[in-house]
Amino acid sequence: MRRFLTLSAVLMVLYWGREFFRSFFSDKTDNKTETTISVEELPLPPEVPLMPIVVEPAPEPKITGKNADTRRLTDFARNLVGKPYSPGGMTPEGFDCSGFVGYVYNHIGLNLPRASGALAMFGRRIDRQDLKPGDLLYFTGTDPESGQIGHVAMLLEKKGKNLFIIHATNRGVVIDNLLRMKYYRERYLTASRPYEWEE
């Protein structure tokens, strides 16, 4: 009988103890306020504007800038070879030296001073070793000792020490190799670049 009472007491303690703990923790859980946040309610990060991707086609290869203008200039000048000489002439019917270079440069939209002396003051002085096609070369007139500009020519092509110039002379518009022309080598004074070619 004593065993039965002891066992009954233990079972009652276990039962009521379990109920006590269950009610204690369930009360704590029931008192909590559950907060449920849906995905739609989550704040979104600020929008970062995307840079547009622009794919440009590769440019077609072409002659531009300096080379384009030089080619136009020299090709146009070559086409005038054989035109007659005329004192004061400025057209293909007849050229003098400054009239010829003025006419050629006018073809690319640059107006030059009319007289060869004024031409030498226009643009930038160029050392002989730095000459490029399109540069202007100045010479004395018939007297090499005068030191006065009396003739102008345009550099057409440079090959090593060979300088091929094109100019209006009493032979008409001709191309000469300055290296082989003692008459002009002795009379050479200076050179200028009337137009700064784009690189």
mmCIF file of C-alpha atoms in Angstrom:
data_model
loop_
_atom_site.group_PDB
_atom_site.id
_atom_site.type_symbol
_atom_site.label_atom_id
_atom_site.label_comp_id
_atom_site.label_asym_id
_atom_site.label_seq_id
_atom_site.Cartn_x
_atom_site.Cartn_y
_atom_site.Cartn_z
ATOM 1 C CA MET A 1 0.000 0.000 0.000
ATOM 2 C CA ARG A 2 2.811 2.319 0.864
ATOM 3 C CA ARG A 3 4.411 1.574 -2.526
ATOM 4 C CA PHE A 4 1.190 2.340 -4.292
ATOM 5 C CA LEU A 5 0.865 5.731 -2.580
ATOM 6 C CA THR A 6 4.459 6.611 -3.327
ATOM 7 C CA LEU A 7 4.046 5.700 -6.964
ATOM 8 C CA SER A 8 0.810 7.694 -7.173
ATOM 9 C CA ALA A 9 2.524 10.731 -5.642
ATOM 10 C CA VAL A 10 5.404 10.522 -8.158
ATOM 11 C CA LEU A 11 3.011 10.236 -11.081
ATOM 12 C CA MET A 12 0.991 13.222 -9.860
ATOM 13 C CA VAL A 13 4.147 15.326 -9.497
ATOM 14 C CA LEU A 14 5.262 14.365 -13.012
ATOM 15 C CA TYR A 15 1.859 15.088 -14.487
ATOM 16 C CA TRP A 16 1.321 18.431 -12.751
ATOM 17 C CA GLY A 17 4.944 19.394 -13.371
ATOM 18 C CA ARG A 18 4.561 18.740 -17.068
ATOM 19 C CA GLU A 19 1.370 20.759 -17.205
ATOM 20 C CA PHE A 20 3.025 23.581 -15.298
ATOM 21 C CA PHE A 21 5.962 23.808 -17.716
ATOM 22 C CA ARG A 22 3.695 23.492 -20.726
ATOM 23 C CA SER A 23 1.423 26.322 -19.584
ATOM 24 C CA PHE A 24 4.401 28.456 -18.614
ATOM 25 C CA PHE A 25 6.092 28.245 -22.016
ATOM 26 C CA SER A 26 2.888 28.355 -24.038
ATOM 27 C CA ASP A 27 1.918 31.582 -22.223
ATOM 28 C CA LYS A 28 5.266 33.108 -23.176
ATOM 29 C CA THR A 29 4.765 32.068 -26.785
ATOM 30 C CA ASP A 30 1.145 33.245 -26.864
ATOM 31 C CA ASN A 31 2.089 36.654 -25.505
ATOM 32 C CA LYS A 32 4.569 37.239 -28.318
ATOM 33 C CA THR A 33 3.350 39.287 -31.271
ATOM 34 C CA GLU A 34 4.431 37.612 -34.454
ATOM 35 C CA THR A 35 5.502 40.012 -37.194
ATOM 36 C CA THR A 36 5.472 38.611 -40.664
ATOM 37 C CA ILE A 37 6.992 40.629 -43.525
ATOM 38 C CA SER A 38 6.266 39.587 -47.044
ATOM 39 C CA VAL A 39 8.887 39.805 -49.732
ATOM 40 C CA GLU A 40 6.861 42.472 -51.512
ATOM 41 C CA GLU A 41 7.058 44.747 -48.431
ATOM 42 C CA LEU A 42 10.841 44.630 -48.161
ATOM 43 C CA PRO A 43 12.430 47.990 -49.000
ATOM 44 C CA LEU A 44 14.218 47.942 -52.336
ATOM 45 C CA PRO A 45 17.734 49.366 -52.732
ATOM 46 C CA PRO A 46 17.882 52.705 -54.560
ATOM 47 C CA GLU A 47 17.973 52.296 -58.308
ATOM 48 C CA VAL A 48 21.378 52.813 -59.873
ATOM 49 C CA PRO A 49 21.070 54.212 -63.387
ATOM 50 C CA LEU A 50 22.706 51.937 -65.890
ATOM 51 C CA MET A 51 25.102 53.433 -68.420
ATOM 52 C CA PRO A 52 23.926 52.648 -71.928
ATOM 53 C CA ILE A 53 26.302 50.477 -73.895
ATOM 54 C CA VAL A 54 27.008 52.074 -77.236
ATOM 55 C CA VAL A 55 28.762 49.971 -79.820
ATOM 56 C CA GLU A 56 30.109 52.118 -82.607
ATOM 57 C CA PRO A 57 31.174 50.592 -85.900
ATOM 58 C CA ALA A 58 34.892 50.738 -86.640
ATOM 59 C CA PRO A 59 35.732 53.730 -88.844
ATOM 60 C CA GLU A 60 36.618 52.969 -92.432
ATOM 61 C CA PRO A 61 40.302 53.506 -93.213
ATOM 62 C CA LYS A 62 40.817 56.719 -95.125
ATOM 63 C CA ILE A 63 43.351 59.474 -95.687
ATOM 64 C CA THR A 64 42.638 62.263 -93.218
ATOM 65 C CA GLY A 65 44.108 65.492 -91.911
ATOM 66 C CA LYS A 66 47.599 66.252 -93.044
ATOM 67 C CA ASN A 67 47.844 63.443 -95.578
ATOM 68 C CA ALA A 68 44.509 64.258 -97.180
ATOM 69 C CA ASP A 69 45.331 67.941 -97.730
ATOM 70 C CA THR A 70 48.888 67.201 -98.868
ATOM 71 C CA ARG A 71 47.662 64.657 -101.401
ATOM 72 C CA ARG A 72 45.058 67.054 -102.756
ATOM 73 C CA LEU A 73 47.624 69.818 -102.991
ATOM 74 C CA THR A 74 50.388 67.853 -104.708
ATOM 75 C CA ASP A 75 48.049 65.994 -107.079
ATOM 76 C CA PHE A 76 46.418 69.251 -108.132
ATOM 77 C CA ALA A 77 49.815 70.888 -108.689
ATOM 78 C CA ARG A 78 51.064 67.957 -110.833
ATOM 79 C CA ASN A 79 48.058 68.350 -113.107
ATOM 80 C CA LEU A 80 49.233 71.875 -113.957
ATOM 81 C CA VAL A 81 52.626 70.784 -115.316
ATOM 82 C CA GLY A 82 53.099 72.201 -118.816
ATOM 83 C CA LYS A 83 50.917 75.291 -118.295
ATOM 84 C CA PRO A 84 52.582 78.379 -119.774
ATOM 85 C CA TYR A 85 54.461 81.113 -117.963
ATOM 86 C CA SER A 86 53.008 84.622 -117.964
ATOM 87 C CA PRO A 87 54.316 87.614 -115.942
ATOM 88 C CA GLY A 88 51.663 88.439 -113.325
ATOM 89 C CA GLY A 89 49.657 85.368 -114.373
ATOM 90 C CA MET A 90 47.385 83.683 -111.837
ATOM 91 C CA THR A 91 45.397 81.211 -113.946
ATOM 92 C CA PRO A 92 46.100 78.109 -116.062
ATOM 93 C CA GLU A 93 46.180 80.390 -119.122
ATOM 94 C CA GLY A 94 49.509 81.623 -117.717
ATOM 95 C CA PHE A 95 51.268 81.668 -114.300
ATOM 96 C CA ASP A 96 54.094 83.505 -112.675
ATOM 97 C CA CYS A 97 55.783 81.840 -109.680
ATOM 98 C CA SER A 98 53.677 83.308 -106.847
ATOM 99 C CA GLY A 99 50.518 83.210 -108.968
ATOM 100 C CA PHE A 100 51.068 79.468 -109.403
ATOM 101 C CA VAL A 101 51.481 78.578 -105.700
ATOM 102 C CA GLY A 102 48.580 80.890 -104.813
ATOM 103 C CA TYR A 103 46.354 79.136 -107.335
ATOM 104 C CA VAL A 104 47.332 75.683 -106.019
ATOM 105 C CA TYR A 105 46.762 76.596 -102.365
ATOM 106 C CA ASN A 106 43.454 78.217 -103.188
ATOM 107 C CA HIS A 107 42.331 74.745 -104.303
ATOM 108 C CA ILE A 108 42.330 73.608 -100.631
ATOM 109 C CA GLY A 109 40.727 76.843 -99.438
ATOM 110 C CA LEU A 110 43.771 78.846 -98.328
ATOM 111 C CA ASN A 111 44.357 82.308 -99.776
ATOM 112 C CA LEU A 112 48.020 83.313 -99.830
ATOM 113 C CA PRO A 113 49.599 86.749 -100.231
ATOM 114 C CA ARG A 114 50.224 87.623 -103.856
ATOM 115 C CA ALA A 115 53.931 88.565 -103.870
ATOM 116 C CA SER A 116 56.711 86.041 -103.155
ATOM 117 C CA GLY A 117 58.292 88.371 -100.560
ATOM 118 C CA ALA A 118 55.002 88.605 -98.643
ATOM 119 C CA LEU A 119 54.561 84.843 -98.948
ATOM 120 C CA ALA A 120 57.803 84.286 -97.034
ATOM 121 C CA MET A 121 56.355 86.228 -94.088
ATOM 122 C CA PHE A 122 53.170 84.152 -94.097
ATOM 123 C CA GLY A 123 53.064 80.970 -92.043
ATOM 124 C CA ARG A 124 56.075 79.487 -90.239
ATOM 125 C CA ARG A 125 59.734 79.328 -91.209
ATOM 126 C CA ILE A 126 60.977 75.779 -91.838
ATOM 127 C CA ASP A 127 64.557 74.523 -91.773
ATOM 128 C CA ARG A 128 65.659 72.861 -94.970
ATOM 129 C CA GLN A 129 66.088 69.435 -93.297
ATOM 130 C CA ASP A 130 62.490 69.589 -92.016
ATOM 131 C CA LEU A 131 60.821 70.300 -95.353
ATOM 132 C CA LYS A 132 57.630 68.433 -96.206
ATOM 133 C CA PRO A 133 55.458 68.321 -99.348
ATOM 134 C CA GLY A 134 53.477 71.526 -99.680
ATOM 135 C CA ASP A 135 56.178 73.721 -98.081
ATOM 136 C CA LEU A 136 57.298 76.770 -100.038
ATOM 137 C CA LEU A 137 60.935 77.411 -100.975
ATOM 138 C CA TYR A 138 62.257 80.900 -101.719
ATOM 139 C CA PHE A 139 65.104 81.956 -103.983
ATOM 140 C CA THR A 140 66.742 85.158 -105.093
ATOM 141 C CA GLY A 141 66.075 86.464 -108.570
ATOM 142 C CA THR A 142 68.754 86.405 -111.256
ATOM 143 C CA ASP A 143 71.356 87.927 -108.893
ATOM 144 C CA PRO A 144 72.346 85.338 -106.268
ATOM 145 C CA GLU A 145 74.115 88.008 -104.193
ATOM 146 C CA SER A 146 71.071 90.243 -103.776
ATOM 147 C CA GLY A 147 69.595 88.400 -100.813
ATOM 148 C CA GLN A 148 66.146 89.513 -101.988
ATOM 149 C CA ILE A 149 63.385 87.025 -102.607
ATOM 150 C CA GLY A 150 62.565 86.905 -106.283
ATOM 151 C CA HIS A 151 61.184 83.400 -106.841
ATOM 152 C CA VAL A 152 59.027 80.837 -105.021
ATOM 153 C CA ALA A 153 58.473 77.112 -105.588
ATOM 154 C CA MET A 154 56.527 74.382 -103.803
ATOM 155 C CA LEU A 155 58.039 71.144 -102.533
ATOM 156 C CA LEU A 156 56.343 68.295 -104.324
ATOM 157 C CA GLU A 157 58.266 65.314 -103.013
ATOM 158 C CA LYS A 158 61.266 64.533 -100.817
ATOM 159 C CA LYS A 159 63.431 61.436 -101.387
ATOM 160 C CA GLY A 160 66.581 61.411 -99.287
ATOM 161 C CA LYS A 161 68.590 64.461 -100.389
ATOM 162 C CA ASN A 162 66.473 64.861 -103.516
ATOM 163 C CA LEU A 163 63.978 67.686 -103.272
ATOM 164 C CA PHE A 164 61.511 67.725 -106.142
ATOM 165 C CA ILE A 165 59.998 71.179 -106.535
ATOM 166 C CA ILE A 166 57.204 72.368 -108.786
ATOM 167 C CA HIS A 167 57.146 75.976 -109.929
ATOM 168 C CA ALA A 168 56.280 78.363 -112.735
ATOM 169 C CA THR A 169 59.411 79.391 -114.635
ATOM 170 C CA ASN A 170 60.115 80.779 -118.099
ATOM 171 C CA ARG A 171 59.834 77.105 -119.181
ATOM 172 C CA GLY A 172 56.265 77.038 -117.892
ATOM 173 C CA VAL A 173 55.108 74.950 -114.903
ATOM 174 C CA VAL A 174 57.808 72.306 -114.406
ATOM 175 C CA ILE A 175 59.110 69.828 -111.835
ATOM 176 C CA ASP A 176 62.811 70.095 -110.981
ATOM 177 C CA ASN A 177 65.154 68.179 -108.693
ATOM 178 C CA LEU A 178 66.805 70.892 -106.604
ATOM 179 C CA LEU A 179 69.840 68.659 -105.988
ATOM 180 C CA ARG A 180 70.635 68.771 -109.718
ATOM 181 C CA MET A 181 69.734 72.403 -110.345
ATOM 182 C CA LYS A 182 72.834 74.483 -109.579
ATOM 183 C CA TYR A 183 71.036 77.633 -110.687
ATOM 184 C CA TYR A 184 68.428 77.299 -107.905
ATOM 185 C CA ARG A 185 70.722 75.719 -105.297
ATOM 186 C CA GLU A 186 72.914 78.825 -105.375
ATOM 187 C CA ARG A 187 69.914 81.113 -105.018
ATOM 188 C CA TYR A 188 68.075 79.276 -102.219
ATOM 189 C CA LEU A 189 67.256 81.553 -99.260
ATOM 190 C CA THR A 190 64.638 80.061 -96.932
ATOM 191 C CA ALA A 191 61.404 78.049 -96.699
ATOM 192 C CA SER A 192 58.039 78.378 -94.990
ATOM 193 C CA ARG A 193 54.977 76.295 -94.194
ATOM 194 C CA PRO A 194 51.872 78.364 -94.909
ATOM 195 C CA TYR A 195 49.498 75.807 -93.440
ATOM 196 C CA GLU A 196 49.929 73.613 -90.366
ATOM 197 C CA TRP A 197 48.866 70.160 -91.473
ATOM 198 C CA GLU A 198 46.794 68.157 -88.987
ATOM 199 C CA GLU A 199 48.555 65.049 -87.699
#
